[in-house]
Amino acid sequence: MRKAILSTVLACAFAAHAQTVEISVSNPATFSRDNEIVEVDETAVKSRLGSRSFVLRDNKGNEIAWQATHDGKIIFPVTLSPGETVVYVAEAGEASPVSPLVYGRLFKERADDMTWENDHAAYRAYGPALQKNGERGFGYDIWTKSVAEPVIEKRYLLNNRKGISFHKDHGEGMDVYTVGPTLGGGTAALLDADGSILYPWSFSDYLILDNGPLRFKVMLIYPPNTAEKGIPATETRVITLDAGDWLNRTDVTYHGLPEPRDIVAGQVVHRQNPEGYVLDPENGVTAYADLTENAEAGNGTIFVGTVAVSDATPVYLPLQKAVGDAVGHAVLKGTVENGQPFTYYWGSGWSKGGMENIGKWTETLRHKRRCLLNPITVAVSEKP
């Protein structure tokens, strides 16, 4: 009798879990979405399956890579035609291993660089060791890539152990972007009362929240008074880079800011191409074609840009006095309040890595803005 009761209980328990779960993904827009990362609540999938692991398949039965994030999401890439709905199916089982398309870590062996990458580009934020050395590097650095696979570990290793410079292209990209005492490739900063940029120096602490295979996410903490004029609050930046995306999402929050302040986010403009920027207020976009310091060496063109999420206007801010090759910044200008995030996207493309010209780059940024305004919808249900 007890065995019969136990069998009945177990049968009911197994029956409570679905064998498969459907994830319906819909594109409400009149344009296509190509390899865009979408999110679904992790509990909504795994609680129905009663399994911590599952295999995800598209509507043709092909297995799709997915990642569980630190904040309880399942993310995976989708491609959708205008107005299309595609149903993905999750079934209990062991997913196949996935080669990471994103990666990052603190490179303490090289001045505490926080360096991260996806299949399009790599980026650096400078850490406390660099500040201790007195080097005035305030903004984000950009490393070009012409291959999809991760490269930053190899570049640091070859540079540190064999003296092979990552400032030269050895067949998959290089570090040829000039930052110096500027915003670099997309940094945010407060403005002083006279409209001057309060450059933040280096982060003092960090926490890597997600590290692949599809999303890299890091929190960087900047203490007050890290710049030459001082910053009146602690700053946190949460930077998210997904596989396939040309841009990093960044949420900047100040803690202890006594009143709302003007803030900018954008990229430096160099004398090699002083008028090579685009300001697009209608779409909340700034773009710039950086010809690099030594253009005659065949470095190609690095395209950089920003896309607004928080209320912000594209403007050009000339430097009162040139700093090295830097003559100004093309930025998004907005307002930030204490404890409230200022959110924007920034990133890069390379003429030798699939981004042919400033026109294509600007349209890529505008497309990102359209995608943000027309988010893909996701619904989860048990398969009948």
GROMACS .gro file of N, CA and C in nm, residues 108-238:
model
  393
  108LYS      N    1   4.554   4.243  -1.432
  108LYS     CA    2   4.637   4.305  -1.330
  108LYS      C    3   4.782   4.311  -1.375
  109GLU      N    4   4.822   4.217  -1.459
  109GLU     CA    5   4.959   4.214  -1.507
  109GLU      C    6   4.990   4.331  -1.600
  110ARG      N    7   4.886   4.406  -1.641
  110ARG     CA    8   4.909   4.522  -1.726
  110ARG      C    9   4.830   4.642  -1.668
  111ALA      N   10   4.875   4.698  -1.558
  111ALA     CA   11   4.821   4.823  -1.501
  111ALA      C   12   4.673   4.817  -1.468
  112ASP      N   13   4.626   4.697  -1.427
  112ASP     CA   14   4.486   4.681  -1.385
  112ASP      C   15   4.386   4.715  -1.495
  113ASP      N   16   4.418   4.685  -1.619
  113ASP     CA   17   4.322   4.705  -1.727
  113ASP      C   18   4.200   4.616  -1.705
  114MET      N   19   4.081   4.672  -1.715
  114MET     CA   20   3.961   4.591  -1.731
  114MET      C   21   3.935   4.587  -1.881
  115THR      N   22   3.955   4.471  -1.940
  115THR     CA   23   3.945   4.456  -2.085
  115THR      C   24   3.840   4.351  -2.117
  116TRP      N   25   3.755   4.381  -2.215
  116TRP     CA   26   3.648   4.288  -2.252
  116TRP      C   27   3.625   4.296  -2.402
  117GLU      N   28   3.557   4.197  -2.455
  117GLU     CA   29   3.539   4.190  -2.600
  117GLU      C   30   3.416   4.109  -2.638
  118ASN      N   31   3.372   4.131  -2.761
  118ASN     CA   32   3.277   4.039  -2.825
  118ASN      C   33   3.330   4.008  -2.964
  119ASP      N   34   3.245   3.963  -3.054
  119ASP     CA   35   3.291   3.922  -3.186
  119ASP      C   36   3.323   4.040  -3.278
  120HIS      N   37   3.294   4.164  -3.236
  120HIS     CA   38   3.320   4.281  -3.320
  120HIS      C   39   3.439   4.365  -3.275
  121ALA      N   40   3.460   4.379  -3.144
  121ALA     CA   41   3.563   4.471  -3.095
  121ALA      C   42   3.599   4.436  -2.951
  122ALA      N   43   3.706   4.498  -2.903
  122ALA     CA   44   3.746   4.486  -2.763
  122ALA      C   45   3.762   4.625  -2.705
  123TYR      N   46   3.749   4.633  -2.571
  123TYR     CA   47   3.749   4.763  -2.503
  123TYR      C   48   3.828   4.754  -2.373
  124ARG      N   49   3.881   4.871  -2.330
  124ARG     CA   50   3.955   4.878  -2.203
  124ARG      C   51   3.907   4.996  -2.120
  125ALA      N   52   3.895   4.973  -1.990
  125ALA     CA   53   3.879   5.080  -1.892
  125ALA      C   54   4.000   5.074  -1.800
  126TYR      N   55   4.061   5.186  -1.774
  126TYR     CA   56   4.187   5.189  -1.700
  126TYR      C   57   4.164   5.181  -1.550
  127GLY      N   58   4.252   5.104  -1.482
  127GLY     CA   59   4.237   5.075  -1.341
  127GLY      C   60   4.332   5.152  -1.251
  128PRO      N   61   4.329   5.119  -1.120
  128PRO     CA   62   4.404   5.196  -1.021
  128PRO      C   63   4.555   5.196  -1.040
  129ALA      N   64   4.612   5.089  -1.095
  129ALA     CA   65   4.757   5.087  -1.114
  129ALA      C   66   4.801   5.195  -1.213
  130LEU      N   67   4.719   5.217  -1.316
  130LEU     CA   68   4.754   5.321  -1.414
  130LEU      C   69   4.745   5.458  -1.348
  131GLN      N   70   4.642   5.481  -1.266
  131GLN     CA   71   4.631   5.610  -1.198
  131GLN      C   72   4.748   5.632  -1.103
  132LYS      N   73   4.789   5.527  -1.034
  132LYS     CA   74   4.901   5.537  -0.941
  132LYS      C   75   5.029   5.577  -1.015
  133ASN      N   76   5.042   5.532  -1.140
  133ASN     CA   77   5.159   5.567  -1.219
  133ASN      C   78   5.154   5.711  -1.271
  134GLY      N   79   5.037   5.775  -1.255
  134GLY     CA   80   5.025   5.913  -1.298
  134GLY      C   81   4.987   5.932  -1.443
  135GLU      N   82   4.960   5.823  -1.516
  135GLU     CA   83   4.924   5.836  -1.657
  135GLU      C   84   4.782   5.890  -1.669
  136ARG      N   85   4.764   5.994  -1.748
  136ARG     CA   86   4.634   6.060  -1.759
  136ARG      C   87   4.554   6.000  -1.874
  137GLY      N   88   4.498   5.882  -1.848
  137GLY     CA   89   4.411   5.815  -1.943
  137GLY      C   90   4.273   5.806  -1.883
  138PHE      N   91   4.179   5.889  -1.930
  138PHE     CA   92   4.049   5.898  -1.864
  138PHE      C   93   3.940   5.815  -1.932
  139GLY      N   94   3.947   5.804  -2.064
  139GLY     CA   95   3.836   5.744  -2.138
  139GLY      C   96   3.854   5.597  -2.169
  140TYR      N   97   3.754   5.541  -2.235
  140TYR     CA   98   3.760   5.402  -2.279
  140TYR      C   99   3.851   5.389  -2.399
  141ASP      N  100   3.930   5.283  -2.401
  141ASP     CA  101   4.015   5.251  -2.514
  141ASP      C  102   3.944   5.150  -2.603
  142ILE      N  103   3.980   5.149  -2.731
  142ILE     CA  104   3.919   5.058  -2.829
  142ILE      C  105   4.027   4.975  -2.894
  143TRP      N  106   4.004   4.844  -2.899
  143TRP     CA  107   4.091   4.754  -2.974
  143TRP      C  108   4.012   4.702  -3.093
  144THR      N  109   4.067   4.715  -3.212
  144THR     CA  110   3.998   4.667  -3.331
  144THR      C  111   4.011   4.515  -3.343
  145LYS      N  112   3.913   4.457  -3.411
  145LYS     CA  113   3.914   4.313  -3.439
  145LYS      C  114   3.864   4.289  -3.580
  146SER      N  115   3.921   4.187  -3.645
  146SER     CA  116   3.871   4.143  -3.776
  146SER      C  117   3.836   3.996  -3.775
  147VAL      N  118   3.832   3.937  -3.655
  147VAL     CA  119   3.794   3.797  -3.637
  147VAL      C  120   3.690   3.790  -3.527
  148ALA      N  121   3.608   3.685  -3.527
  148ALA     CA  122   3.500   3.674  -3.428
  148ALA      C  123   3.548   3.615  -3.296
  149GLU      N  124   3.648   3.530  -3.299
  149GLU     CA  125   3.690   3.460  -3.178
  149GLU      C  126   3.761   3.554  -3.081
  150PRO      N  127   3.761   3.520  -2.951
  150PRO     CA  128   3.828   3.604  -2.851
  150PRO      C  129   3.978   3.618  -2.879
  151VAL      N  130   4.031   3.739  -2.854
  151VAL     CA  131   4.173   3.764  -2.886
  151VAL      C  132   4.249   3.830  -2.771
  152ILE      N  133   4.181   3.883  -2.670
  152ILE     CA  134   4.254   3.968  -2.575
  152ILE      C  135   4.354   3.891  -2.490
  153GLU      N  136   4.321   3.768  -2.452
  153GLU     CA  137   4.417   3.689  -2.374
  153GLU      C  138   4.545   3.669  -2.453
  154LYS      N  139   4.531   3.636  -2.581
  154LYS     CA  140   4.648   3.613  -2.666
  154LYS      C  141   4.730   3.740  -2.682
  155ARG      N  142   4.663   3.852  -2.700
  155ARG     CA  143   4.736   3.978  -2.721
  155ARG      C  144   4.818   4.016  -2.598
  156TYR      N  145   4.758   4.007  -2.481
  156TYR     CA  146   4.832   4.038  -2.359
  156TYR      C  147   4.947   3.940  -2.337
  157LEU      N  148   4.921   3.813  -2.362
  157LEU     CA  149   5.023   3.710  -2.340
  157LEU      C  150   5.143   3.732  -2.431
  158LEU      N  151   5.116   3.752  -2.560
  158LEU     CA  152   5.226   3.772  -2.655
  158LEU      C  153   5.302   3.901  -2.625
  159ASN      N  154   5.230   4.004  -2.581
  159ASN     CA  155   5.295   4.130  -2.550
  159ASN      C  156   5.382   4.118  -2.425
  160ASN      N  157   5.328   4.051  -2.322
  160ASN     CA  158   5.400   4.043  -2.194
  160ASN      C  159   5.517   3.945  -2.197
  161ARG      N  160   5.500   3.833  -2.266
  161ARG     CA  161   5.602   3.727  -2.262
  161ARG      C  162   5.698   3.729  -2.379
  162LYS      N  163   5.651   3.778  -2.494
  162LYS     CA  164   5.736   3.772  -2.612
  162LYS      C  165   5.764   3.909  -2.673
  163GLY      N  166   5.708   4.012  -2.611
  163GLY     CA  167   5.733   4.147  -2.661
  163GLY      C  168   5.669   4.176  -2.795
  164ILE      N  169   5.567   4.099  -2.831
  164ILE     CA  170   5.496   4.122  -2.958
  164ILE      C  171   5.389   4.229  -2.935
  165SER      N  172   5.405   4.343  -2.994
  165SER     CA  173   5.320   4.458  -2.966
  165SER      C  174   5.178   4.437  -3.016
  166PHE      N  175   5.081   4.471  -2.931
  166PHE     CA  176   4.943   4.468  -2.979
  166PHE      C  177   4.905   4.601  -3.043
  167HIS      N  178   5.002   4.689  -3.062
  167HIS     CA  179   4.978   4.813  -3.135
  167HIS      C  180   5.000   4.794  -3.285
  168LYS      N  181   5.032   4.673  -3.326
  168LYS     CA  182   5.045   4.638  -3.467
  168LYS      C  183   4.948   4.526  -3.500
  169ASP      N  184   4.896   4.530  -3.621
  169ASP     CA  185   4.801   4.429  -3.667
  169ASP      C  186   4.876   4.304  -3.712
  170HIS      N  187   4.856   4.193  -3.642
  170HIS     CA  188   4.919   4.066  -3.678
  170HIS      C  189   4.818   3.971  -3.744
  171GLY      N  190   4.714   4.031  -3.802
  171GLY     CA  191   4.619   3.952  -3.878
  171GLY      C  192   4.479   3.944  -3.820
  172GLU      N  193   4.459   4.004  -3.699
  172GLU     CA  194   4.324   4.000  -3.641
  172GLU      C  195   4.287   4.128  -3.567
  173GLY      N  196   4.363   4.237  -3.591
  173GLY     CA  197   4.331   4.365  -3.529
  173GLY      C  198   4.442   4.413  -3.437
  174MET      N  199   4.418   4.527  -3.370
  174MET     CA  200   4.525   4.588  -3.291
  174MET      C  201   4.470   4.699  -3.202
  175ASP      N  202   4.558   4.754  -3.120
  175ASP     CA  203   4.528   4.871  -3.039
  175ASP      C  204   4.595   4.991  -3.104
  176VAL      N  205   4.517   5.069  -3.176
  176VAL     CA  206   4.574   5.184  -3.246
  176VAL      C  207   4.488   5.309  -3.222
  177TYR      N  208   4.402   5.303  -3.121
  177TYR     CA  209   4.313   5.414  -3.088
  177TYR      C  210   4.380   5.501  -2.981
  178THR      N  211   4.370   5.633  -2.995
  178THR     CA  212   4.435   5.725  -2.901
  178THR      C  213   4.332   5.780  -2.802
  179VAL      N  214   4.359   5.758  -2.673
  179VAL     CA  215   4.269   5.805  -2.567
  179VAL      C  216   4.324   5.930  -2.502
  180GLY      N  217   4.433   5.915  -2.424
  180GLY     CA  218   4.491   6.029  -2.354
  180GLY      C  219   4.393   6.090  -2.254
  181PRO      N  220   4.411   6.218  -2.220
  181PRO     CA  221   4.325   6.284  -2.122
  181PRO      C  222   4.195   6.334  -2.185
  182THR      N  223   4.116   6.240  -2.241
  182THR     CA  224   3.989   6.272  -2.308
  182THR      C  225   3.886   6.167  -2.267
  183LEU      N  226   3.766   6.177  -2.325
  183LEU     CA  227   3.662   6.077  -2.302
  183LEU      C  228   3.687   5.948  -2.381
  184GLY      N  229   3.786   5.950  -2.469
  184GLY     CA  230   3.816   5.828  -2.545
  184GLY      C  231   3.697   5.785  -2.629
  185GLY      N  232   3.668   5.655  -2.623
  185GLY     CA  233   3.571   5.597  -2.715
  185GLY      C  234   3.426   5.600  -2.674
  186GLY      N  235   3.391   5.658  -2.559
  186GLY     CA  236   3.249   5.660  -2.524
  186GLY      C  237   3.220   5.682  -2.377
  187THR      N  238   3.311   5.743  -2.305
  187THR     CA  239   3.297   5.761  -2.161
  187THR      C  240   3.197   5.870  -2.127
  188ALA      N  241   3.131   5.856  -2.011
  188ALA     CA  242   3.042   5.959  -1.958
  188ALA      C  243   3.115   6.040  -1.853
  189ALA      N  244   3.079   6.169  -1.839
  189ALA     CA  245   3.142   6.256  -1.740
  189ALA      C  246   3.051   6.373  -1.708
  190LEU      N  247   3.059   6.421  -1.585
  190LEU     CA  248   2.987   6.540  -1.545
  190LEU      C  249   3.050   6.664  -1.606
  191LEU      N  250   2.969   6.770  -1.615
  191LEU     CA  251   3.021   6.899  -1.658
  191LEU      C  252   3.035   6.992  -1.538
  192ASP      N  253   3.137   7.075  -1.541
  192ASP     CA  254   3.158   7.176  -1.438
  192ASP      C  255   3.060   7.291  -1.462
  193ALA      N  256   3.058   7.388  -1.368
  193ALA     CA  257   2.967   7.502  -1.379
  193ALA      C  258   2.992   7.582  -1.505
  194ASP      N  259   3.116   7.582  -1.554
  194ASP     CA  260   3.148   7.658  -1.675
  194ASP      C  261   3.136   7.575  -1.802
  195GLY      N  262   3.083   7.452  -1.788
  195GLY     CA  263   3.064   7.366  -1.905
  195GLY      C  264   3.182   7.281  -1.940
  196SER      N  265   3.287   7.285  -1.859
  196SER     CA  266   3.405   7.201  -1.885
  196SER      C  267   3.381   7.059  -1.836
  197ILE      N  268   3.444   6.963  -1.902
  197ILE     CA  269   3.429   6.823  -1.866
  197ILE      C  270   3.511   6.791  -1.742
  198LEU      N  271   3.446   6.725  -1.644
  198LEU     CA  272   3.515   6.675  -1.525
  198LEU      C  273   3.557   6.532  -1.554
  199TYR      N  274   3.678   6.515  -1.603
  199TYR     CA  275   3.721   6.383  -1.646
  199TYR      C  276   3.737   6.287  -1.528
  200PRO      N  277   3.668   6.175  -1.529
  200PRO     CA  278   3.692   6.073  -1.427
  200PRO      C  279   3.822   6.000  -1.459
  201TRP      N  280   3.897   5.964  -1.357
  201TRP     CA  281   4.024   5.898  -1.382
  201TRP      C  282   4.002   5.747  -1.390
  202SER      N  283   4.051   5.670  -1.295
  202SER     CA  284   4.044   5.525  -1.306
  202SER      C  285   3.952   5.467  -1.200
  203PHE      N  286   3.892   5.352  -1.231
  203PHE     CA  287   3.805   5.287  -1.134
  203PHE      C  288   3.888   5.235  -1.017
  204SER      N  289   3.824   5.226  -0.900
  204SER     CA  290   3.893   5.178  -0.781
  204SER      C  291   3.854   5.035  -0.745
  205ASP      N  292   3.739   4.990  -0.792
  205ASP     CA  293   3.694   4.854  -0.763
  205ASP      C  294   3.605   4.808  -0.876
  206TYR      N  295   3.579   4.678  -0.881
  206TYR     CA  296   3.499   4.623  -0.990
  206TYR      C  297   3.433   4.493  -0.946
  207LEU      N  298   3.331   4.453  -1.019
  207LEU     CA  299   3.266   4.325  -0.999
  207LEU      C  300   3.217   4.276  -1.134
  208ILE      N  301   3.271   4.162  -1.180
  208ILE     CA  302   3.223   4.101  -1.304
  208ILE      C  303   3.096   4.022  -1.272
  209LEU      N  304   2.987   4.060  -1.337
  209LEU     CA  305   2.857   4.002  -1.309
  209LEU      C  306   2.825   3.885  -1.401
  210ASP      N  307   2.859   3.897  -1.528
  210ASP     CA  308   2.838   3.790  -1.626
  210ASP      C  309   2.961   3.783  -1.715
  211ASN      N  310   2.997   3.659  -1.755
  211ASN     CA  311   3.116   3.645  -1.838
  211ASN      C  312   3.100   3.533  -1.940
  212GLY      N  313   3.001   3.552  -2.028
  212GLY     CA  314   2.985   3.464  -2.142
  212GLY      C  315   2.900   3.342  -2.116
  213PRO      N  316   2.872   3.273  -2.226
  213PRO     CA  317   2.931   3.289  -2.361
  213PRO      C  318   2.867   3.397  -2.448
  214LEU      N  319   2.751   3.454  -2.404
  214LEU     CA  320   2.680   3.550  -2.488
  214LEU      C  321   2.676   3.691  -2.432
  215ARG      N  322   2.702   3.708  -2.303
  215ARG     CA  323   2.696   3.840  -2.242
  215ARG      C  324   2.810   3.858  -2.143
  216PHE      N  325   2.877   3.974  -2.154
  216PHE     CA  326   2.973   4.018  -2.053
  216PHE      C  327   2.915   4.140  -1.985
  217LYS      N  328   2.921   4.139  -1.851
  217LYS     CA  329   2.866   4.251  -1.774
  217LYS      C  330   2.955   4.277  -1.655
  218VAL      N  331   2.994   4.403  -1.638
  218VAL     CA  332   3.084   4.439  -1.528
  218VAL      C  333   3.036   4.568  -1.463
  219MET      N  334   3.053   4.576  -1.331
  219MET     CA  335   3.030   4.700  -1.258
  219MET      C  336   3.164   4.759  -1.221
  220LEU      N  337   3.185   4.885  -1.258
  220LEU     CA  338   3.306   4.959  -1.223
  220LEU      C  339   3.269   5.069  -1.124
  221ILE      N  340   3.351   5.088  -1.021
  221ILE     CA  341   3.324   5.187  -0.918
  221ILE      C  342   3.433   5.294  -0.921
  222TYR      N  343   3.389   5.419  -0.929
  222TYR     CA  344   3.481   5.533  -0.934
  222TYR      C  345   3.457   5.619  -0.810
  223PRO      N  346   3.558   5.638  -0.726
  223PRO     CA  347   3.540   5.717  -0.604
  223PRO      C  348   3.537   5.866  -0.634
  224PRO      N  349   3.491   5.949  -0.539
  224PRO     CA  350   3.499   6.094  -0.559
  224PRO      C  351   3.645   6.139  -0.571
  225ASN      N  352   3.662   6.255  -0.631
  225ASN     CA  353   3.795   6.318  -0.640
  225ASN      C  354   3.898   6.233  -0.714
  226THR      N  355   3.852   6.164  -0.819
  226THR     CA  356   3.947   6.086  -0.897
  226THR      C  357   4.000   6.164  -1.017
  227ALA      N  358   3.945   6.281  -1.042
  227ALA     CA  359   3.990   6.360  -1.156
  227ALA      C  360   4.064   6.484  -1.107
  228GLU      N  361   4.118   6.558  -1.200
  228GLU     CA  362   4.200   6.673  -1.163
  228GLU      C  363   4.120   6.781  -1.090
  229LYS      N  364   3.993   6.798  -1.124
  229LYS     CA  365   3.909   6.897  -1.057
  229LYS      C  366   3.823   6.835  -0.948
  230GLY      N  367   3.817   6.704  -0.941
  230GLY     CA  368   3.735   6.639  -0.839
  230GLY      C  369   3.593   6.616  -0.886
  231ILE      N  370   3.534   6.504  -0.844
  231ILE     CA  371   3.396   6.470  -0.875
  231ILE      C  372   3.321   6.461  -0.743
  232PRO      N  373   3.206   6.526  -0.731
  232PRO     CA  374   3.140   6.537  -0.601
  232PRO      C  375   3.055   6.417  -0.560
  233ALA      N  376   3.081   6.300  -0.611
  233ALA     CA  377   3.001   6.183  -0.576
  233ALA      C  378   3.072   6.056  -0.621
  234THR      N  379   3.038   5.946  -0.557
  234THR     CA  380   3.083   5.815  -0.603
  234THR      C  381   3.005   5.777  -0.729
  235GLU      N  382   3.074   5.720  -0.826
  235GLU     CA  383   3.011   5.683  -0.953
  235GLU      C  384   3.021   5.533  -0.974
  236THR      N  385   2.909   5.471  -1.015
  236THR     CA  386   2.913   5.331  -1.057
  236THR      C  387   2.871   5.324  -1.203
  237ARG      N  388   2.942   5.239  -1.277
  237ARG     CA  389   2.907   5.215  -1.417
  237ARG      C  390   2.883   5.066  -1.435
  238VAL      N  391   2.769   5.032  -1.489
  238VAL     CA  392   2.740   4.893  -1.524
  238VAL      C  393   2.744   4.885  -1.676
   0.00000   0.00000   0.00000
